[in-house]
Amino acid sequence: KGYAAECGNVYSLTFTGNPGILKELEVDYYDGGRPTLFNQWGYAGLNISSMVYTKGVPGADVDYFATKCEGVKVKTKFAGDMQVPYKPSVNIWGAIRDIDSDDEYSQLARCLGDSDGSAANNVDTTDWDFGSYVPTDKTYEKMGGNPHIVKMVPTTKSDNFAPAYYHLVWGSQLYTYSNWTSYASTEYGKVFWLASPPVSETEEYNVYATDGVAEVVFYDTDEDHDLDVVGEPRVTATFSQGSKVIYTSYDTACESASSFIHPCLDKGDMIFLFDANWGRLSSSEANGDTIFGNGGEHKVLTDFDVSNNAWKFNNYESFTNTYYTIDKIYKEDPTAKTFSVAEDRFRIVVDKGINWGATNYTDPDGDGLSNTGYVQIIKFSPATTGNYKFVNECSNRGTCDGDSGMCDCFSGWEGQACTVQNALAM
């Protein structure tokens, strides 16, 4: 058979602290005429290319995931033999694990809290949203239109370069951990499904939650601003790794989109493009419910049984858990393939290179035509509460007296900028 592969070097630039918002690096021409990149034979720009993208939590002025879930330490595990679940499925690559008591389950659920911006529909004594959908006959469950996004931070760091990651999570309403395997009989509560792939199965994490709202962008047929998992199609996207351009199946711009698009998107909005094992086909459940993107998902982690998969590539992308800020959103004139191959007029330009690619055209709406992408867009709307501003008056450890210009430091801190810790006052 014969296989071709791209060869090259990967360079990682890691900050040990938050550098703030930085312009993304560019590999461009050094002096306007002399190229930066040469191939191994010394030819400039011939069969050689570069891409720049971000993994993990990017630099920021404000941390919108600043609420630590106290009393909670977890691990993340892939689906698999004797795991939870046995195999991946739509919006499930694995689960949050090692929840060692009912109290820890309640603490985590209470910390995740509301997911859709309305506390009126929160459930249980933990006062939270599952972020999932279950029909009245309870024959299945799916991720809902408002899943949770959390930040996972290692509890211990073996070095200064151990990163934190965002994860897409939704809560089961039907299954406990012990429903899947006796090995999980000491794990408590209903399952927290991981829609995004685990980065590590051995690392122990602290969980940080947000007061912000995550929303799947969809075509709101009844205009009630609430995703009907069964009846309403989602907006899908295609994009290439390293590119900043996203092509969407519908016009999503607030200025020009149909009133049926919810939520619409605008310049400055934050979006996530998780690899959430999105379905590439439409499929029906046993009760007859036909659901957008409910089939064609990956059911194994790695296609070892595919003879043409010479390098045993994983079916999942581990580092898709970062957010992008929209720099531009617009509609382009039709191209030669707009009406014959796939919709490519509606475009979003983001602030940094996308760290994975999804260019395949699929049929998640079940119309018999493979003419859209399959990755669904999740808009994140920050709240005004539960945040941490990295650069702030009095180092976030006091209040500024506007008359005197002096800091009134909180207990345990002192100094002109409240940067000196006073252990005796703690």
CSV table of C-alpha atoms in Angstrom, one decimal:
chain,number,residue,atom,x,y,z
A,1,LYS,CA,0.0,0.0,0.0
A,2,GLY,CA,2.0,3.2,0.4
A,3,TYR,CA,1.4,5.9,2.8
A,4,ALA,CA,2.3,9.6,2.8
A,5,ALA,CA,2.8,11.6,5.9
A,6,GLU,CA,3.8,15.2,6.7
A,7,CYS,CA,7.0,15.5,8.7
A,8,GLY,CA,8.2,18.4,10.7
A,9,ASN,CA,8.8,20.0,14.1
A,10,VAL,CA,6.5,21.1,16.8
A,11,TYR,CA,7.5,23.9,19.1
A,12,SER,CA,5.4,24.7,22.3
A,13,LEU,CA,5.5,28.0,24.1
A,14,THR,CA,4.2,27.7,27.6
A,15,PHE,CA,3.7,30.4,30.1
A,16,THR,CA,3.9,29.4,33.8
A,17,GLY,CA,1.5,32.2,34.7
A,18,ASN,CA,-1.3,34.1,33.0
A,19,PRO,CA,0.3,36.4,30.4
A,20,GLY,CA,-2.9,38.2,29.7
A,21,ILE,CA,-4.3,38.6,26.2
A,22,LEU,CA,-1.5,38.3,23.6
A,23,LYS,CA,-1.6,38.6,19.9
A,24,GLU,CA,-1.0,35.2,18.4
A,25,LEU,CA,2.4,34.5,17.0
A,26,GLU,CA,2.8,34.6,13.3
A,27,VAL,CA,5.3,32.8,11.1
A,28,ASP,CA,5.7,35.3,8.3
A,29,TYR,CA,8.4,36.9,6.2
A,30,TYR,CA,11.3,38.2,8.2
A,31,ASP,CA,12.1,41.4,6.3
A,32,GLY,CA,9.4,41.7,3.7
A,33,GLY,CA,11.4,39.8,1.1
A,34,ARG,CA,13.4,37.0,2.7
A,35,PRO,CA,11.3,34.0,3.6
A,36,THR,CA,11.3,32.5,7.1
A,37,LEU,CA,10.8,28.9,6.1
A,38,PHE,CA,13.0,26.8,3.9
A,39,ASN,CA,12.6,23.1,3.1
A,40,GLN,CA,15.4,20.6,3.7
A,41,TRP,CA,16.9,21.3,0.3
A,42,GLY,CA,17.1,25.0,0.9
A,43,TYR,CA,14.1,26.1,-1.2
A,44,ALA,CA,11.9,28.8,0.2
A,45,GLY,CA,8.2,28.0,0.7
A,46,LEU,CA,8.3,24.9,-1.4
A,47,ASN,CA,6.3,21.9,0.1
A,48,ILE,CA,6.6,23.6,3.5
A,49,SER,CA,4.0,25.3,5.7
A,50,SER,CA,3.4,26.3,9.3
A,51,MET,CA,0.4,26.7,11.6
A,52,VAL,CA,0.0,28.3,15.0
A,53,TYR,CA,-2.7,27.4,17.5
A,54,THR,CA,-3.5,27.4,21.2
A,55,LYS,CA,-4.0,24.4,23.5
A,56,GLY,CA,-5.5,24.6,26.9
A,57,VAL,CA,-6.5,27.8,28.8
A,58,PRO,CA,-5.4,30.9,26.9
A,59,GLY,CA,-4.1,34.1,28.5
A,60,ALA,CA,-6.9,36.4,29.6
A,61,ASP,CA,-7.7,39.6,31.6
A,62,VAL,CA,-10.6,37.9,33.4
A,63,ASP,CA,-11.0,34.3,34.5
A,64,TYR,CA,-14.7,33.4,34.0
A,65,PHE,CA,-14.2,29.9,35.6
A,66,ALA,CA,-13.0,31.1,39.0
A,67,THR,CA,-15.4,29.3,41.4
A,68,LYS,CA,-13.5,26.4,43.0
A,69,CYS,CA,-15.7,23.4,43.8
A,70,GLU,CA,-14.6,22.9,47.4
A,71,GLY,CA,-14.3,19.3,48.7
A,72,VAL,CA,-14.2,17.9,45.2
A,73,LYS,CA,-11.2,16.1,43.6
A,74,VAL,CA,-11.8,14.0,40.5
A,75,LYS,CA,-10.2,12.2,37.7
A,76,THR,CA,-11.3,11.9,34.0
A,77,LYS,CA,-11.6,8.5,32.3
A,78,PHE,CA,-12.3,7.4,28.8
A,79,ALA,CA,-15.1,5.0,27.9
A,80,GLY,CA,-13.9,1.4,27.4
A,81,ASP,CA,-14.0,-2.1,28.6
A,82,MET,CA,-15.2,-2.2,32.3
A,83,GLN,CA,-15.3,1.6,32.2
A,84,VAL,CA,-18.1,4.2,32.4
A,85,PRO,CA,-19.6,3.7,29.7
A,86,TYR,CA,-18.4,0.7,27.9
A,87,LYS,CA,-17.9,2.6,24.6
A,88,PRO,CA,-18.2,6.1,23.4
A,89,SER,CA,-21.5,7.5,22.1
A,90,VAL,CA,-22.9,10.8,20.9
A,91,ASN,CA,-21.5,13.6,23.2
A,92,ILE,CA,-19.8,11.0,25.4
A,93,TRP,CA,-16.1,10.3,25.3
A,94,GLY,CA,-16.0,9.2,29.0
A,95,ALA,CA,-16.9,10.4,32.4
A,96,ILE,CA,-15.7,12.2,35.5
A,97,ARG,CA,-14.6,9.6,38.0
A,98,ASP,CA,-13.5,9.0,41.6
A,99,ILE,CA,-16.4,10.7,43.2
A,100,ASP,CA,-16.0,9.0,46.6
A,101,SER,CA,-19.1,10.0,48.5
A,102,ASP,CA,-22.7,11.2,48.2
A,103,ASP,CA,-21.5,14.5,49.8
A,104,GLU,CA,-18.8,14.9,47.1
A,105,TYR,CA,-21.4,14.3,44.4
A,106,SER,CA,-23.7,16.9,45.9
A,107,GLN,CA,-20.8,19.4,46.3
A,108,LEU,CA,-19.9,19.1,42.6
A,109,ALA,CA,-23.5,19.3,41.4
A,110,ARG,CA,-24.2,22.3,43.7
A,111,CYS,CA,-21.0,24.0,42.5
A,112,LEU,CA,-21.9,23.5,38.8
A,113,GLY,CA,-25.3,24.9,39.6
A,114,ASP,CA,-27.4,26.6,37.0
A,115,SER,CA,-26.5,26.1,33.3
A,116,ASP,CA,-29.2,28.0,31.3
A,117,GLY,CA,-29.4,31.3,33.1
A,118,SER,CA,-32.7,30.5,34.9
A,119,ALA,CA,-32.6,29.2,38.4
A,120,ALA,CA,-36.4,28.5,38.3
A,121,ASN,CA,-35.9,25.2,36.6
A,122,ASN,CA,-33.0,23.9,38.7
A,123,VAL,CA,-33.6,20.5,40.3
A,124,ASP,CA,-32.8,18.5,43.5
A,125,THR,CA,-31.6,19.8,46.8
A,126,THR,CA,-28.4,20.6,45.1
A,127,ASP,CA,-30.2,23.3,43.0
A,128,TRP,CA,-28.5,22.6,39.7
A,129,ASP,CA,-29.2,21.8,36.1
A,130,PHE,CA,-28.3,18.4,34.7
A,131,GLY,CA,-27.6,19.9,31.3
A,132,SER,CA,-29.3,16.9,29.7
A,133,TYR,CA,-32.6,15.9,28.0
A,134,VAL,CA,-34.7,12.9,28.9
A,135,PRO,CA,-38.0,12.1,27.2
A,136,THR,CA,-41.1,11.4,29.2
A,137,ASP,CA,-40.8,7.6,28.7
A,138,LYS,CA,-37.2,7.8,30.0
A,139,THR,CA,-35.9,5.5,27.3
A,140,TYR,CA,-32.8,7.5,26.6
A,141,GLU,CA,-30.9,10.7,27.5
A,142,LYS,CA,-29.0,13.2,25.5
A,143,MET,CA,-26.9,16.3,26.1
A,144,GLY,CA,-29.2,19.3,26.2
A,145,GLY,CA,-28.9,22.8,24.8
A,146,ASN,CA,-27.2,24.1,27.9
A,147,PRO,CA,-24.4,21.8,29.0
A,148,HIS,CA,-21.8,22.7,31.6
A,149,ILE,CA,-18.3,23.9,30.9
A,150,VAL,CA,-15.8,23.5,33.7
A,151,LYS,CA,-12.1,24.1,34.2
A,152,MET,CA,-9.9,21.2,35.4
A,153,VAL,CA,-6.8,22.2,37.3
A,154,PRO,CA,-4.3,19.6,38.5
A,155,THR,CA,-4.3,19.2,42.3
A,156,THR,CA,-0.5,18.8,42.3
A,157,LYS,CA,2.0,20.0,39.7
A,158,SER,CA,5.1,17.9,38.9
A,159,ASP,CA,6.5,20.9,37.1
A,160,ASN,CA,5.6,24.5,36.2
A,161,PHE,CA,4.2,23.6,32.9
A,162,ALA,CA,1.2,21.4,33.9
A,163,PRO,CA,-1.7,23.1,32.2
A,164,ALA,CA,-5.4,23.5,33.0
A,165,TYR,CA,-8.1,22.5,30.6
A,166,TYR,CA,-11.8,23.3,29.9
A,167,HIS,CA,-14.2,20.3,29.6
A,168,LEU,CA,-17.7,20.0,28.3
A,169,VAL,CA,-19.8,18.1,30.9
A,170,TRP,CA,-23.4,17.1,31.3
A,171,GLY,CA,-25.2,15.2,34.1
A,172,SER,CA,-27.0,11.9,33.7
A,173,GLN,CA,-30.5,11.7,34.9
A,174,LEU,CA,-30.8,7.9,34.4
A,175,TYR,CA,-27.5,6.2,35.3
A,176,THR,CA,-25.3,5.8,38.3
A,177,TYR,CA,-21.7,4.7,38.1
A,178,SER,CA,-22.5,1.3,39.4
A,179,ASN,CA,-25.0,0.8,36.6
A,180,TRP,CA,-21.9,0.3,34.3
A,181,THR,CA,-19.4,-1.7,36.3
A,182,SER,CA,-18.9,-3.2,39.7
A,183,TYR,CA,-15.5,-1.5,39.7
A,184,ALA,CA,-17.4,1.8,40.1
A,185,SER,CA,-19.5,0.5,43.1
A,186,THR,CA,-17.6,2.9,45.4
A,187,GLU,CA,-18.3,5.9,43.2
A,188,TYR,CA,-21.4,7.8,44.2
A,189,GLY,CA,-24.3,9.6,42.5
A,190,LYS,CA,-25.4,9.8,38.9
A,191,VAL,CA,-22.8,9.9,36.2
A,192,PHE,CA,-21.2,13.2,35.1
A,193,TRP,CA,-20.6,12.5,31.3
A,194,LEU,CA,-17.6,14.0,29.6
A,195,ALA,CA,-18.5,15.2,26.2
A,196,SER,CA,-14.9,16.3,25.5
A,197,PRO,CA,-12.1,13.8,25.6
A,198,PRO,CA,-10.0,13.4,28.8
A,199,VAL,CA,-6.5,14.8,28.5
A,200,SER,CA,-5.2,12.5,31.3
A,201,GLU,CA,-6.6,9.5,33.0
A,202,THR,CA,-4.1,9.6,35.9
A,203,GLU,CA,-4.1,13.3,36.8
A,204,GLU,CA,-6.2,14.3,39.8
A,205,TYR,CA,-8.1,17.6,39.3
A,206,ASN,CA,-9.7,20.4,41.2
A,207,VAL,CA,-12.9,21.5,39.4
A,208,TYR,CA,-13.7,25.2,38.8
A,209,ALA,CA,-17.2,26.3,37.7
A,210,THR,CA,-18.6,29.4,36.1
A,211,ASP,CA,-21.7,31.5,36.5
A,212,GLY,CA,-21.7,32.0,32.7
A,213,VAL,CA,-24.0,30.2,30.3
A,214,ALA,CA,-23.1,27.8,27.5
A,215,GLU,CA,-25.5,27.5,24.7
A,216,VAL,CA,-25.5,25.2,21.6
A,217,VAL,CA,-26.3,27.3,18.6
A,218,PHE,CA,-29.4,26.0,16.8
A,219,TYR,CA,-32.3,26.7,14.5
A,220,ASP,CA,-35.1,27.6,16.9
A,221,THR,CA,-38.2,26.5,15.0
A,222,ASP,CA,-40.7,27.6,17.6
A,223,GLU,CA,-38.6,30.6,18.7
A,224,ASP,CA,-38.8,29.8,22.4
A,225,HIS,CA,-35.0,30.1,22.9
A,226,ASP,CA,-35.0,26.5,24.3
A,227,LEU,CA,-33.4,23.7,22.3
A,228,ASP,CA,-35.8,20.9,21.4
A,229,VAL,CA,-33.4,18.0,21.2
A,230,VAL,CA,-35.7,16.0,19.1
A,231,GLY,CA,-37.2,18.5,16.7
A,232,GLU,CA,-34.7,21.3,16.1
A,233,PRO,CA,-31.5,21.2,13.9
A,234,ARG,CA,-28.2,22.6,15.1
A,235,VAL,CA,-25.9,25.0,13.3
A,236,THR,CA,-22.8,23.1,12.2
A,237,ALA,CA,-19.3,24.2,11.3
A,238,THR,CA,-16.3,23.2,9.2
A,239,PHE,CA,-12.8,24.5,9.7
A,240,SER,CA,-9.2,23.5,9.1
A,241,GLN,CA,-6.5,23.1,11.7
A,242,GLY,CA,-4.4,26.3,12.0
A,243,SER,CA,-7.0,28.4,10.2
A,244,LYS,CA,-8.9,31.2,11.8
A,245,VAL,CA,-11.9,30.9,9.5
A,246,ILE,CA,-15.1,28.9,10.4
A,247,TYR,CA,-17.8,28.1,7.8
A,248,THR,CA,-21.3,27.6,9.2
A,249,SER,CA,-24.3,25.9,7.8
A,250,TYR,CA,-26.6,28.9,8.6
A,251,ASP,CA,-26.1,32.7,8.8
A,252,THR,CA,-25.5,33.2,12.6
A,253,ALA,CA,-24.7,36.9,12.6
A,254,CYS,CA,-27.0,38.9,14.9
A,255,GLU,CA,-27.1,41.7,12.3
A,256,SER,CA,-28.3,39.5,9.5
A,257,ALA,CA,-29.4,36.1,10.7
A,258,SER,CA,-32.9,34.8,10.7
A,259,SER,CA,-34.8,35.2,14.0
A,260,PHE,CA,-34.9,31.4,14.2
A,261,ILE,CA,-31.1,31.3,14.9
A,262,HIS,CA,-30.5,31.1,18.7
A,263,PRO,CA,-28.3,32.3,20.1
A,264,CYS,CA,-27.0,34.6,17.3
A,265,LEU,CA,-23.4,35.5,17.2
A,266,ASP,CA,-21.6,38.8,17.1
A,267,LYS,CA,-18.1,40.3,17.1
A,268,GLY,CA,-16.5,39.8,20.6
A,269,ASP,CA,-18.6,36.7,21.4
A,270,MET,CA,-16.8,33.7,22.9
A,271,ILE,CA,-17.3,30.3,21.3
A,272,PHE,CA,-16.0,26.8,21.9
A,273,LEU,CA,-15.4,24.2,19.2
A,274,PHE,CA,-15.2,21.0,21.3
A,275,ASP,CA,-14.6,17.6,19.8
A,276,ALA,CA,-17.7,16.2,21.6
A,277,ASN,CA,-18.1,13.1,19.5
A,278,TRP,CA,-20.8,14.8,17.5
A,279,GLY,CA,-23.0,12.6,15.4
A,280,ARG,CA,-22.5,12.8,11.6
A,281,LEU,CA,-25.9,11.3,10.7
A,282,SER,CA,-29.5,11.5,11.8
A,283,SER,CA,-30.9,8.6,13.7
A,284,SER,CA,-34.0,7.5,15.6
A,285,GLU,CA,-34.3,6.1,19.1
A,286,ALA,CA,-36.3,3.0,20.1
A,287,ASN,CA,-39.4,5.2,20.9
A,288,GLY,CA,-39.4,6.7,17.4
A,289,ASP,CA,-37.7,10.0,18.2
A,290,THR,CA,-35.6,11.2,15.3
A,291,ILE,CA,-32.7,13.4,16.5
A,292,PHE,CA,-30.3,15.6,14.6
A,293,GLY,CA,-26.8,14.2,14.7
A,294,ASN,CA,-27.8,11.1,16.6
A,295,GLY,CA,-25.8,8.6,14.6
A,296,GLY,CA,-22.5,8.2,12.8
A,297,GLU,CA,-20.5,9.0,15.9
A,298,HIS,CA,-17.3,7.2,16.9
A,299,LYS,CA,-18.0,4.0,18.9
A,300,VAL,CA,-14.4,3.1,19.6
A,301,LEU,CA,-11.5,5.3,20.7
A,302,THR,CA,-9.0,4.1,18.1
A,303,ASP,CA,-9.8,2.2,14.9
A,304,PHE,CA,-7.3,-0.6,15.4
A,305,ASP,CA,-9.4,-2.8,13.2
A,306,VAL,CA,-9.2,-0.5,10.2
A,307,SER,CA,-6.5,-1.9,7.9
A,308,ASN,CA,-5.9,1.4,6.2
A,309,ASN,CA,-5.3,3.2,9.5
A,310,ALA,CA,-1.6,2.5,9.4
A,311,TRP,CA,-0.7,4.9,12.2
A,312,LYS,CA,-3.5,3.8,14.5
A,313,PHE,CA,-4.8,7.4,14.8
A,314,ASN,CA,-7.2,8.1,17.7
A,315,ASN,CA,-10.7,9.0,16.8
A,316,TYR,CA,-10.7,11.8,19.3
A,317,GLU,CA,-8.9,15.2,19.6
A,318,SER,CA,-7.7,15.8,23.1
A,319,PHE,CA,-6.9,19.5,23.0
A,320,THR,CA,-10.0,21.1,21.5
A,321,ASN,CA,-11.0,22.5,24.9
A,322,THR,CA,-10.1,26.2,24.4
A,323,TYR,CA,-12.3,29.2,23.5
A,324,TYR,CA,-12.1,31.6,20.6
A,325,THR,CA,-13.3,35.2,20.4
A,326,ILE,CA,-15.1,36.3,17.2
A,327,ASP,CA,-13.2,39.0,15.4
A,328,LYS,CA,-15.4,39.1,12.3
A,329,ILE,CA,-18.6,37.5,11.2
A,330,TYR,CA,-20.0,38.0,7.7
A,331,LYS,CA,-21.6,36.6,4.5
A,332,GLU,CA,-19.5,36.1,1.4
A,333,ASP,CA,-20.7,35.9,-2.2
A,334,PRO,CA,-21.5,32.4,-3.4
A,335,THR,CA,-18.7,30.3,-4.8
A,336,ALA,CA,-18.7,27.5,-7.3
A,337,LYS,CA,-19.5,24.9,-4.6
A,338,THR,CA,-22.0,26.9,-2.6
A,339,PHE,CA,-25.1,25.2,-4.1
A,340,SER,CA,-23.6,22.1,-5.6
A,341,VAL,CA,-21.3,20.8,-2.7
A,342,ALA,CA,-21.8,22.6,0.6
A,343,GLU,CA,-22.8,26.0,2.1
A,344,ASP,CA,-19.7,28.2,2.3
A,345,ARG,CA,-21.1,31.8,2.4
A,346,PHE,CA,-21.5,32.2,6.1
A,347,ARG,CA,-18.1,32.8,7.8
A,348,ILE,CA,-16.6,33.5,11.2
A,349,VAL,CA,-13.1,34.8,11.8
A,350,VAL,CA,-11.7,34.1,15.2
A,351,ASP,CA,-8.8,35.6,17.2
A,352,LYS,CA,-6.4,32.6,17.0
A,353,GLY,CA,-5.7,29.5,14.9
A,354,ILE,CA,-8.1,26.6,15.5
A,355,ASN,CA,-6.2,23.7,17.1
A,356,TRP,CA,-7.9,20.9,15.2
A,357,GLY,CA,-9.7,20.4,11.9
A,358,ALA,CA,-13.2,19.2,10.9
A,359,THR,CA,-13.5,19.5,7.1
A,360,ASN,CA,-15.7,16.5,6.3
A,361,TYR,CA,-19.2,17.1,4.9
A,362,THR,CA,-21.8,14.9,6.6
A,363,ASP,CA,-25.6,14.5,6.9
A,364,PRO,CA,-26.5,15.2,10.5
A,365,ASP,CA,-30.0,16.5,9.5
A,366,GLY,CA,-30.9,13.3,7.6
A,367,ASP,CA,-31.9,14.9,4.4
A,368,GLY,CA,-29.9,12.4,2.4
A,369,LEU,CA,-27.2,15.0,1.4
A,370,SER,CA,-23.8,15.2,2.9
A,371,ASN,CA,-23.4,18.9,2.5
A,372,THR,CA,-22.8,20.3,6.0
A,373,GLY,CA,-20.3,19.9,8.8
A,374,TYR,CA,-21.0,18.0,12.0
A,375,VAL,CA,-19.2,20.0,14.7
A,376,GLN,CA,-21.7,22.1,16.7
A,377,ILE,CA,-20.9,25.6,18.0
A,378,ILE,CA,-21.2,26.4,21.7
A,379,LYS,CA,-21.5,30.0,22.6
A,380,PHE,CA,-20.3,31.0,26.1
A,381,SER,CA,-21.8,34.1,27.7
A,382,PRO,CA,-19.8,35.2,30.8
A,383,ALA,CA,-21.7,36.4,33.9
A,384,THR,CA,-20.9,39.4,36.0
A,385,THR,CA,-20.4,37.2,39.0
A,386,GLY,CA,-18.1,34.4,39.9
A,387,ASN,CA,-15.1,35.9,37.9
A,388,TYR,CA,-11.6,36.8,38.9
A,389,LYS,CA,-10.0,39.9,37.3
A,390,PHE,CA,-6.2,39.2,37.1
A,391,VAL,CA,-5.2,42.9,37.0
A,392,ASN,CA,-7.3,44.9,39.4
A,393,GLU,CA,-7.0,47.6,42.0
A,394,CYS,CA,-5.4,46.5,45.3
A,395,SER,CA,-4.4,43.2,43.7
A,396,ASN,CA,-8.0,41.9,44.2
A,397,ARG,CA,-7.1,41.8,48.0
A,398,GLY,CA,-8.6,45.0,49.1
A,399,THR,CA,-10.7,48.0,48.1
A,400,CYS,CA,-9.4,51.3,46.8
A,401,ASP,CA,-10.3,54.5,48.8
A,402,GLY,CA,-10.9,57.0,46.0
A,403,ASP,CA,-10.4,60.0,48.2
A,404,SER,CA,-7.0,59.0,49.5
A,405,GLY,CA,-5.8,56.8,46.7
A,406,MET,CA,-4.9,54.2,49.3
A,407,CYS,CA,-5.8,50.5,49.5
A,408,ASP,CA,-7.9,49.2,52.3
A,409,CYS,CA,-6.6,45.6,52.4
A,410,PHE,CA,-8.6,42.6,53.3
A,411,SER,CA,-7.7,40.6,56.4
A,412,GLY,CA,-4.4,38.8,56.0
A,413,TRP,CA,-3.0,41.3,53.5
A,414,GLU,CA,-1.1,44.5,53.8
A,415,GLY,CA,1.2,46.9,51.8
A,416,GLN,CA,0.5,49.7,49.3
A,417,ALA,CA,-1.0,47.3,46.8
A,418,CYS,CA,-2.1,44.5,49.3
A,419,THR,CA,0.6,42.3,48.0
A,420,VAL,CA,2.2,41.4,51.4
A,421,GLN,CA,0.7,38.5,53.3
A,422,ASN,CA,0.4,38.9,57.0
A,423,ALA,CA,0.1,35.4,58.5
A,424,LEU,CA,-0.8,36.7,61.9
A,425,ALA,CA,-3.9,38.3,60.6
A,426,MET,CA,-5.2,35.3,58.7
